[in-house]
Coordinates of C-alpha atoms in Angstrom, one line a residue:
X21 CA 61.3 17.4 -1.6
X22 CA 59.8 17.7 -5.1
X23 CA 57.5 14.7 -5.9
X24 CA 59.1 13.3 -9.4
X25 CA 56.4 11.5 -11.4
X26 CA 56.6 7.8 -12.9
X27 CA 57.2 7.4 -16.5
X28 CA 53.6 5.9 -17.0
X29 CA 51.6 8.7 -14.8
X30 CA 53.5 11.0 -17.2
X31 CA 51.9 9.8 -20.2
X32 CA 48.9 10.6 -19.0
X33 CA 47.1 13.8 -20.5
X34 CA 45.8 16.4 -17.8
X35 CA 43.0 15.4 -15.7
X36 CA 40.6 17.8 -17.7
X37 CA 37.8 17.5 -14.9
X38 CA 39.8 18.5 -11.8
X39 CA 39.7 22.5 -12.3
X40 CA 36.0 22.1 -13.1
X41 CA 35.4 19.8 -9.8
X42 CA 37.6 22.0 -8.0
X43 CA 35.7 25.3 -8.5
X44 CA 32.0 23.4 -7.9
X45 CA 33.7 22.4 -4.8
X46 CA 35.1 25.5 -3.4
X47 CA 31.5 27.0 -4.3
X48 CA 29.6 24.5 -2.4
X49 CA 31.8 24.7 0.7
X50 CA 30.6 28.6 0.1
X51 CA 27.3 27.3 0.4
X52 CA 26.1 27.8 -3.1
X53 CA 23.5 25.6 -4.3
X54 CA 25.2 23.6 -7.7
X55 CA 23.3 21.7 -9.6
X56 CA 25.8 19.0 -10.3
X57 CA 25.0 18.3 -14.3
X58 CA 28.6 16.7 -14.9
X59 CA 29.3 13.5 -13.5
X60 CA 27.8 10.8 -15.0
X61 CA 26.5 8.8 -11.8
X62 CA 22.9 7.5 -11.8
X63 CA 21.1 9.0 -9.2
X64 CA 18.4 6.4 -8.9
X65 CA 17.8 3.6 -6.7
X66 CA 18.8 0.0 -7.4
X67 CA 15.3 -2.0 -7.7
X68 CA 14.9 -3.4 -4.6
X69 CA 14.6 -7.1 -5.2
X70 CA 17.9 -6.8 -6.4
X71 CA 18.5 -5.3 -3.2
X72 CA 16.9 -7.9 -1.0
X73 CA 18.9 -10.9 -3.0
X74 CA 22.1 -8.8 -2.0
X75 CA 20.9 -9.0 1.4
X76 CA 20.1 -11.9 1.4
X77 CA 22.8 -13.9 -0.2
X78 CA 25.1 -11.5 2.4
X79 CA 23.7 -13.1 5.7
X80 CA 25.1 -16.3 4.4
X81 CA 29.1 -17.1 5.4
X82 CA 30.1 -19.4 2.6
X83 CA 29.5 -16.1 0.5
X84 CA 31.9 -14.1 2.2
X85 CA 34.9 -16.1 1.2
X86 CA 37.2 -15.3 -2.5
X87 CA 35.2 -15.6 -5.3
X88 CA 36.3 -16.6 -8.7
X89 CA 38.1 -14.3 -11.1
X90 CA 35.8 -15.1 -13.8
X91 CA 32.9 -15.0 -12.0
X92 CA 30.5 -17.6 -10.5
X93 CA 29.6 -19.8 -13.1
X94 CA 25.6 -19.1 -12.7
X95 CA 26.2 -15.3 -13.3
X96 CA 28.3 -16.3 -16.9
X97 CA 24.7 -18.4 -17.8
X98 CA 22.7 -15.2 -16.9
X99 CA 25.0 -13.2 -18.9
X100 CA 24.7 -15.4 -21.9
X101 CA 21.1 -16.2 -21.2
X102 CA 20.9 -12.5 -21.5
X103 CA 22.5 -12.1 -24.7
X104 CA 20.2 -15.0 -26.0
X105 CA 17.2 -13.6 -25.3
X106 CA 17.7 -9.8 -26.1
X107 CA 19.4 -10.1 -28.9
X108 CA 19.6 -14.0 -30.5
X109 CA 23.3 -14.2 -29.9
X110 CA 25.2 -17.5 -28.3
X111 CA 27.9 -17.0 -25.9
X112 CA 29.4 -20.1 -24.2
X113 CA 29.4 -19.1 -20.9
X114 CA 32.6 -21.0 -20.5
X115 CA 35.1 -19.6 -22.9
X116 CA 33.1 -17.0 -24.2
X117 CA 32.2 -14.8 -21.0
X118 CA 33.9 -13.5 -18.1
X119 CA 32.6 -11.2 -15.1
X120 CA 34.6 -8.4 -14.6
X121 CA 34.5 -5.1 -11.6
X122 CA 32.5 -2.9 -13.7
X123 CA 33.1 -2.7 -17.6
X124 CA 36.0 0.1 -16.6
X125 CA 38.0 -2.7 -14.9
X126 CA 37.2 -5.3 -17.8
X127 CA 38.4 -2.8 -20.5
X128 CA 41.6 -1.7 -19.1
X129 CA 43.1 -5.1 -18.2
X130 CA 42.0 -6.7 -21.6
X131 CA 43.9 -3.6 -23.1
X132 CA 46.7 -4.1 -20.8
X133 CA 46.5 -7.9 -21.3
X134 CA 46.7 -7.8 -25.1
X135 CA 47.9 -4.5 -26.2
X136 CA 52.2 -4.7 -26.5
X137 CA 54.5 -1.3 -26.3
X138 CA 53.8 0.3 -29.7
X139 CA 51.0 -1.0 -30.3
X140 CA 48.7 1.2 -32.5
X141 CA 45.0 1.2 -31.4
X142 CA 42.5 3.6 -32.9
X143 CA 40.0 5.0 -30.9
X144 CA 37.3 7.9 -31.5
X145 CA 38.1 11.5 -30.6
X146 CA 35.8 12.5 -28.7
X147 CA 35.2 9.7 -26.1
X148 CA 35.0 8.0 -23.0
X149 CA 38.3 8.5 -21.0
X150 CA 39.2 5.1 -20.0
X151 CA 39.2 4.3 -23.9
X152 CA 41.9 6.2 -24.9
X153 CA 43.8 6.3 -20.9
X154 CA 43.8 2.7 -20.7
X155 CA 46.2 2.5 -24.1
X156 CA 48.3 4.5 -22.6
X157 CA 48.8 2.8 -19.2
X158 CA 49.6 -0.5 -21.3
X159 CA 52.2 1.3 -23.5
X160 CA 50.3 1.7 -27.1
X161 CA 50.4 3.7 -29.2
X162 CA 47.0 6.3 -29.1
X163 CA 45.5 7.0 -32.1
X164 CA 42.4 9.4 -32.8
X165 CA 39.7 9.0 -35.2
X166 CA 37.5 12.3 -35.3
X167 CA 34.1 11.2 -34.4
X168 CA 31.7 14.5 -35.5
X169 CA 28.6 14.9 -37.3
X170 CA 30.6 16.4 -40.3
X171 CA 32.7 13.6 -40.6
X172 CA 32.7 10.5 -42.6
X173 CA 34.0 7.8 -39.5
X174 CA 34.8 5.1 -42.2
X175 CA 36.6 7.3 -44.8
X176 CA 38.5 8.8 -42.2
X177 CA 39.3 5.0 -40.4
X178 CA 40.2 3.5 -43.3
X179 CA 42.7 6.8 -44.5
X180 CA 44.3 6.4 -40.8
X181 CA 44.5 2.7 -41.3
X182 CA 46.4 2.9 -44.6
X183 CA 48.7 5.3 -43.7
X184 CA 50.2 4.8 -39.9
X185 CA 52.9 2.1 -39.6
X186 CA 53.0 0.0 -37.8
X187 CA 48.8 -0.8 -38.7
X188 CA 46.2 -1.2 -36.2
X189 CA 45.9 -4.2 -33.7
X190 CA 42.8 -2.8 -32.3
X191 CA 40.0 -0.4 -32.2
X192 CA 37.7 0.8 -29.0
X193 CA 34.4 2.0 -29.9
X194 CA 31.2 2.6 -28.4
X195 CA 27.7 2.9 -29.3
X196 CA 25.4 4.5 -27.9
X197 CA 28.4 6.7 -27.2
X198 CA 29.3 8.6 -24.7
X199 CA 29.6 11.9 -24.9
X200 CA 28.2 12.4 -28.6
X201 CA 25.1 10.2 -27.7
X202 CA 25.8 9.0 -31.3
X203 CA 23.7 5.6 -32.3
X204 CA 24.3 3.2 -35.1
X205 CA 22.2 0.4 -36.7
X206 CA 23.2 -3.0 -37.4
X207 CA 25.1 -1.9 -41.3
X208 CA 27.3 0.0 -38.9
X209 CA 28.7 -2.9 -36.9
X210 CA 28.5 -4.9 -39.8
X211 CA 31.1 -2.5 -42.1
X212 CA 33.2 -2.5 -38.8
X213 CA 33.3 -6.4 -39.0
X214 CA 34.6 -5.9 -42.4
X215 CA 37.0 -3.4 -41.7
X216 CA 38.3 -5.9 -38.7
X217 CA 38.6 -8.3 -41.2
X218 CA 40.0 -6.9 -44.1
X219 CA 42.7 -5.5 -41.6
X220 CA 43.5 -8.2 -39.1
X221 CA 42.1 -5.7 -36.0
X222 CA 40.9 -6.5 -33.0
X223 CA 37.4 -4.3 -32.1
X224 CA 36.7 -4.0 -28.5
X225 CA 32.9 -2.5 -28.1
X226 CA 31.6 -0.6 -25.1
X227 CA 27.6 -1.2 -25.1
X228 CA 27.3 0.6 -21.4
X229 CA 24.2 2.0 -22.8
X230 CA 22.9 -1.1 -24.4
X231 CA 19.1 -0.2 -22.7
X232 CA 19.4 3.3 -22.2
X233 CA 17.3 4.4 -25.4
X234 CA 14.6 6.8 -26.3
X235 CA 11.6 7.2 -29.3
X236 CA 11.5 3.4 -30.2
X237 CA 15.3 3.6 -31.1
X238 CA 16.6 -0.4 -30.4
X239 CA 20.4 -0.7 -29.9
X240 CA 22.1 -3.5 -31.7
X241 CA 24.7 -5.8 -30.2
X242 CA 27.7 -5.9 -32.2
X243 CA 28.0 -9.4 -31.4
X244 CA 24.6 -9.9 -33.9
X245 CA 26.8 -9.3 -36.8
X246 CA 28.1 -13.0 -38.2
X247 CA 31.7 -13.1 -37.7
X248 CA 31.7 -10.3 -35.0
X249 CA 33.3 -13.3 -32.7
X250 CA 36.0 -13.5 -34.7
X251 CA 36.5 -10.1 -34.8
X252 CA 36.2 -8.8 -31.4
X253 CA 34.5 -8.8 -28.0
X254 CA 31.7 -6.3 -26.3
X255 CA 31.6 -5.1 -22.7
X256 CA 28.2 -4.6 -20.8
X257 CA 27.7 -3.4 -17.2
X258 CA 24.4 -3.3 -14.9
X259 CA 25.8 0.1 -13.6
X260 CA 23.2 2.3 -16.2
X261 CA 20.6 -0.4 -16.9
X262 CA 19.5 -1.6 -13.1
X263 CA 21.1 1.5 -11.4
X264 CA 23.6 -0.3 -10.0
X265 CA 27.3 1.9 -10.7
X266 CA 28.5 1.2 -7.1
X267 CA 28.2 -2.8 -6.9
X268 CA 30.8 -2.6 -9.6
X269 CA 29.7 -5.6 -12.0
X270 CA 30.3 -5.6 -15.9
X271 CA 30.8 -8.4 -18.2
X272 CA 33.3 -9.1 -21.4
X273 CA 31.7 -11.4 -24.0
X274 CA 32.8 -13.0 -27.2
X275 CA 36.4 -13.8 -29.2
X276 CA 37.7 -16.6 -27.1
X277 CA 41.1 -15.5 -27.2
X278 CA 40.5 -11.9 -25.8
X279 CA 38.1 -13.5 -23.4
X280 CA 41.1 -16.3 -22.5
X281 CA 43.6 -12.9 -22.3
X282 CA 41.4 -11.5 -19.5
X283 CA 40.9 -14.2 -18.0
X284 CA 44.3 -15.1 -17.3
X285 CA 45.7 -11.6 -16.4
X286 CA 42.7 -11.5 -13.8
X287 CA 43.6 -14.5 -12.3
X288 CA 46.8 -12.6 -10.8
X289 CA 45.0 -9.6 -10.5
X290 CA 41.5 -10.5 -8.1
X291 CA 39.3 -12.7 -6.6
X292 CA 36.6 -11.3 -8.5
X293 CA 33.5 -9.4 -7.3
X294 CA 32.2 -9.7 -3.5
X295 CA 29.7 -13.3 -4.6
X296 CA 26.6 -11.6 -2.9
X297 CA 27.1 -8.7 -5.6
X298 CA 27.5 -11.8 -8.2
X299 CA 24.7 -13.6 -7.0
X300 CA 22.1 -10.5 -7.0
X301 CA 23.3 -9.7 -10.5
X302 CA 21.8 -12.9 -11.5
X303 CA 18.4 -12.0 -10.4
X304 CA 18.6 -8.4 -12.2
X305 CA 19.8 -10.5 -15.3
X306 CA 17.4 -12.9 -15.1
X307 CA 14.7 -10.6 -14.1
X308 CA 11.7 -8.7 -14.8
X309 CA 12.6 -6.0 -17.4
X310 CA 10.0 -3.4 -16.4
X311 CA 12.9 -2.3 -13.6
X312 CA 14.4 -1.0 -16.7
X313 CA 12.0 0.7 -18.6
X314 CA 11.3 2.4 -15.6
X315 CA 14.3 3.6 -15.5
X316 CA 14.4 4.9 -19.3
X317 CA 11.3 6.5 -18.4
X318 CA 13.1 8.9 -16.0
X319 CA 15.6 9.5 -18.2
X320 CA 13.3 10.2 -21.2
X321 CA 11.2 12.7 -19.3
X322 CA 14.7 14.5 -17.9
X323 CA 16.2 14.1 -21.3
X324 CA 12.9 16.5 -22.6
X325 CA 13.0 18.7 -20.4
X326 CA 16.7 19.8 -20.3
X327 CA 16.4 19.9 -24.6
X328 CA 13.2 21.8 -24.3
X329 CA 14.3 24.2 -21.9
X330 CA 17.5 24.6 -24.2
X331 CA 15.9 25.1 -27.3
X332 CA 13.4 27.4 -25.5
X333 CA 16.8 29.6 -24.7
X334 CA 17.9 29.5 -28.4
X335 CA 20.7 27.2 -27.2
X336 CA 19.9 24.5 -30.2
X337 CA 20.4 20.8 -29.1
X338 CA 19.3 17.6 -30.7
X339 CA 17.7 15.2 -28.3
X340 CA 19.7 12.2 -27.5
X341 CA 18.2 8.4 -28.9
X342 CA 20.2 6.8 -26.6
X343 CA 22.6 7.4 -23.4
X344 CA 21.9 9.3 -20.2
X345 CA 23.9 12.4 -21.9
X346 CA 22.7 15.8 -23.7
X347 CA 26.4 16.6 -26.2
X348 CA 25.3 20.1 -27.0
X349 CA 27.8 22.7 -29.0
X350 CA 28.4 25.7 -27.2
X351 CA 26.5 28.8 -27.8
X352 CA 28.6 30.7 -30.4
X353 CA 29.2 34.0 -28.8
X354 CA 30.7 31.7 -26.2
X355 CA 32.8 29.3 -28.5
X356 CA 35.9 31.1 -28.3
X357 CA 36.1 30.5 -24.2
X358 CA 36.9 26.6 -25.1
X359 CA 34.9 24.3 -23.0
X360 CA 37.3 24.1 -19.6
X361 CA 36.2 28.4 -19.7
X362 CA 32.6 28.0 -20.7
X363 CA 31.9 25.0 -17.9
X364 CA 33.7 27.3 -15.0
X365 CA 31.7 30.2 -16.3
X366 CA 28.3 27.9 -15.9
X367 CA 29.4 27.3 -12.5
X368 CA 30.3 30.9 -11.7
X369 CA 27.0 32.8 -12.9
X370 CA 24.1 30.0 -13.6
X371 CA 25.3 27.6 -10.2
X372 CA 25.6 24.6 -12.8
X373 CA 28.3 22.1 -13.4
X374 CA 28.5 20.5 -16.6
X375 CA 31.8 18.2 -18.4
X376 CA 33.8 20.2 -20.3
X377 CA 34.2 18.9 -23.5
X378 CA 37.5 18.8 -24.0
X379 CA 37.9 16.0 -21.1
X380 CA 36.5 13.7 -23.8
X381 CA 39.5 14.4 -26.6
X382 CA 40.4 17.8 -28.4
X383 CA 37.9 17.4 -30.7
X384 CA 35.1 17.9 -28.2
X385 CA 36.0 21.2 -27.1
X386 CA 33.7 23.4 -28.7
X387 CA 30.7 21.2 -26.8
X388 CA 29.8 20.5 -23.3
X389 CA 27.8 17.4 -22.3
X390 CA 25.2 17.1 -19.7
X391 CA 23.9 14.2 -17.7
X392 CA 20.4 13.5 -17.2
X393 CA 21.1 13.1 -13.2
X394 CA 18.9 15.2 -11.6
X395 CA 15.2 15.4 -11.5
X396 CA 12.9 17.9 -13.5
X397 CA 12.2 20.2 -11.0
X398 CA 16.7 21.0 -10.9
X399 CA 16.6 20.4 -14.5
X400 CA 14.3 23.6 -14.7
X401 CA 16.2 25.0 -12.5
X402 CA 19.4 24.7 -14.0
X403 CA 17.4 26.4 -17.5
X404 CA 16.4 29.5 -15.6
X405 CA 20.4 30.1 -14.6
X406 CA 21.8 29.2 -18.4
X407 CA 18.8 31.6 -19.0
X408 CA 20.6 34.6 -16.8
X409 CA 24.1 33.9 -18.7
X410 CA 22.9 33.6 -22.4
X411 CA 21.2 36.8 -21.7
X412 CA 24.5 38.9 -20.3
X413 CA 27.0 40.5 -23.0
X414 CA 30.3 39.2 -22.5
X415 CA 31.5 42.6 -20.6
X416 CA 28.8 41.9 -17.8
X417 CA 30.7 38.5 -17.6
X418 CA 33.8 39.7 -17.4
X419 CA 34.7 37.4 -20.2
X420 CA 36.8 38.3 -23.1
X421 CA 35.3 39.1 -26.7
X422 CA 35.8 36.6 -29.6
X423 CA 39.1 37.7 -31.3
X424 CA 38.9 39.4 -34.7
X425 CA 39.8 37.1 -38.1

């Protein structure tokens, strides 16, 4: 019997990754040695006293009972203790903050929360897939903003803005971003403050990468702008900063109505994160910071090497300020493959998997991104095989030529 997909699994666009996955897999089981360059997962260990409070807040039975949907009420006062400190801002941890299963979770039920059938909600082209997936899965209507170096972001938002009908409710950004790497400084947020308010729009901002920065580059909180709580809300997760992507613990802070939204649709939804997760989140939130630089550190030194090594090949990248990504364009002889052809071909003859662009929007298809998840010595390792394909004509390859204009 053919399996008939739902309406709503329909809507979504091909699952870009799977054929790249797929061939890294079938070459593994081969017993080929891939250096895995795609997924973004932090490969490093969770500081341990962060570990140890896990442990030992699990040993205790009145943990292991439902939690709260919100989250505990100590881990909202870490969380806007947090923003206080780092960045001067004041969340009331009561109507103002809300724990949520990693910021993936916390995005898509606000979306699906607050985001009606028809709904039009901008979002960059290329980004993060859950940005653009989870309006979709609510019913709203997707609506692309190029995001490229060439590009102008706020001539082309406000030409979109004026023209579509119905307008806006909302736009998802990101910054750092993933995959660009593209940062911002504080006049950034504060023209997309005025933009929110100029156009009654909601601005829902993904600071993953809050601490993941390079060559004294600070990230600002778009919650520092004055009347960025009217405007909107931010997301932040421990998953990059204390190398914690499997406890599954993000946050949404700001606009008390979105936050009241959430909170309401997560009260059907869960019980909230396991408590001993909750509870060691508070001592990463409220701990020492030099877990974190640590961290940077690794990513800094990987980040050089891999752009080194590139440039070193004649493969031209610029290094990253923040994120734990490398967006690089792909060699030109190569441009015409797309990016799904390139990152098979990577796997194929240099052993390394990389994300196709494409998997980020149609605009990032002439780019691949790397993720600063393995250590120098693969990193190296992974330069010596791009070395053996950028030095092959495209007949050795097997590959077809660029066709003629």
């Amino acid at each position: 019997m053919a399996i008939e997909e739902f309406p709503r699994m329909k809507r979504l666009p091909p699952y870009v990754f799977a054929t790249v996955n797929a061939l890294k897999m079938m070459a593994r089981r081969r017993g080929e040695d891939i250096i895995d360059l795609g997924m973004g997962n932090p490969d490093l260990p969770t500081p341990q006293h962060i570990v140890d409070k896990l442990i030992e807040a699990a040993g205790k039975g009145a943990n292991h009972r439902y939690s709260a949907s919100k989250g505990i009420t100590k881990l909202r006062v870490a969380i806007s203790d947090w923003y206080k400190r780092r960045f001067d801002v004041d969340i009331d941890p009561e109507t103002e903050a809300i724990a949520t299963i990693g910021a993936k979770e916390g995005l898509s039920h606000l979306i699906l929360a607050t985001v009606e059938p028809g709904d039009v909600v901008l979002v960059p082209n290329p980004t993060y897939p859950i940005h653009s997936a989870s309006v979709v899965i609510s019913g709203g209507q997707l609506v692309s903003i190029p995001l490229a170096h060439d590009r102008d972001f706020f001539a082309d938002l406000a030409n979109i803005t004026e023209l579509i009908r119905p307008r806006p409710t909302m736009l998802i950004i990101s910054f750092p971003h993933n995959p660009t790497t593209r940062c911002v400084d504080l006049d950034f947020f504060k023209r997309i403050v005025e933009y929110a308010q100029k156009y009654n729009v909601y601005i829902i901002h993904d600071f993953a990468y809050a601490d993941i920065v390079f060559d004294d580059y600070k990230a600002p909180s778009f919650l520092q702008v004055p009347g960025a709580k009217e405007v909107g809300v931010e997301l932040f997760s421990l998953s990059k900063s204390y190398n914690m992507p499997g406890w599954r613990m993000g946050f949404v802070v700001g606009n008390e109505r979105l936050i009241h939204a959430l909170t309401r649709i997560k009260s059907y939804l869960d019980y909230g994160v396991f408590q001993p997760i909750q509870i060691a989140s508070i001592i990463a939130l409220n701990g020492p910071y030099d877990c974190v630089e640590k961290t940077v550190a690794v990513y800094k030194e990987r980040r050089d090497a891999l752009c080194r090594g590139l440039h070193n090949l004649g493969w031209r990248v610029d290094p990253p300020k923040g994120t734990m990504f490398v967006w690089a364009r792909i060699p030109r002889k190569f441009r015409h493959l797309g990016s799904v052809e390139f990152a098979m071909m990577l796997i194929r003859e240099a052993k390394v998997a990389v994300a196709p662009g494409l998997g980020f929007g149609e605009f990032g298809d002439e780019y691949v991104r790397f993720a600063l998840v393995e250590n120098v010595h693969r990193t190296n390792q992974a330069i010596r095989g791009f070395r053996q394909v950028l030095k092959k004509s495209l007949d050795e390859l097997g590959l077809p030529a660029p066709p003629e204009k």
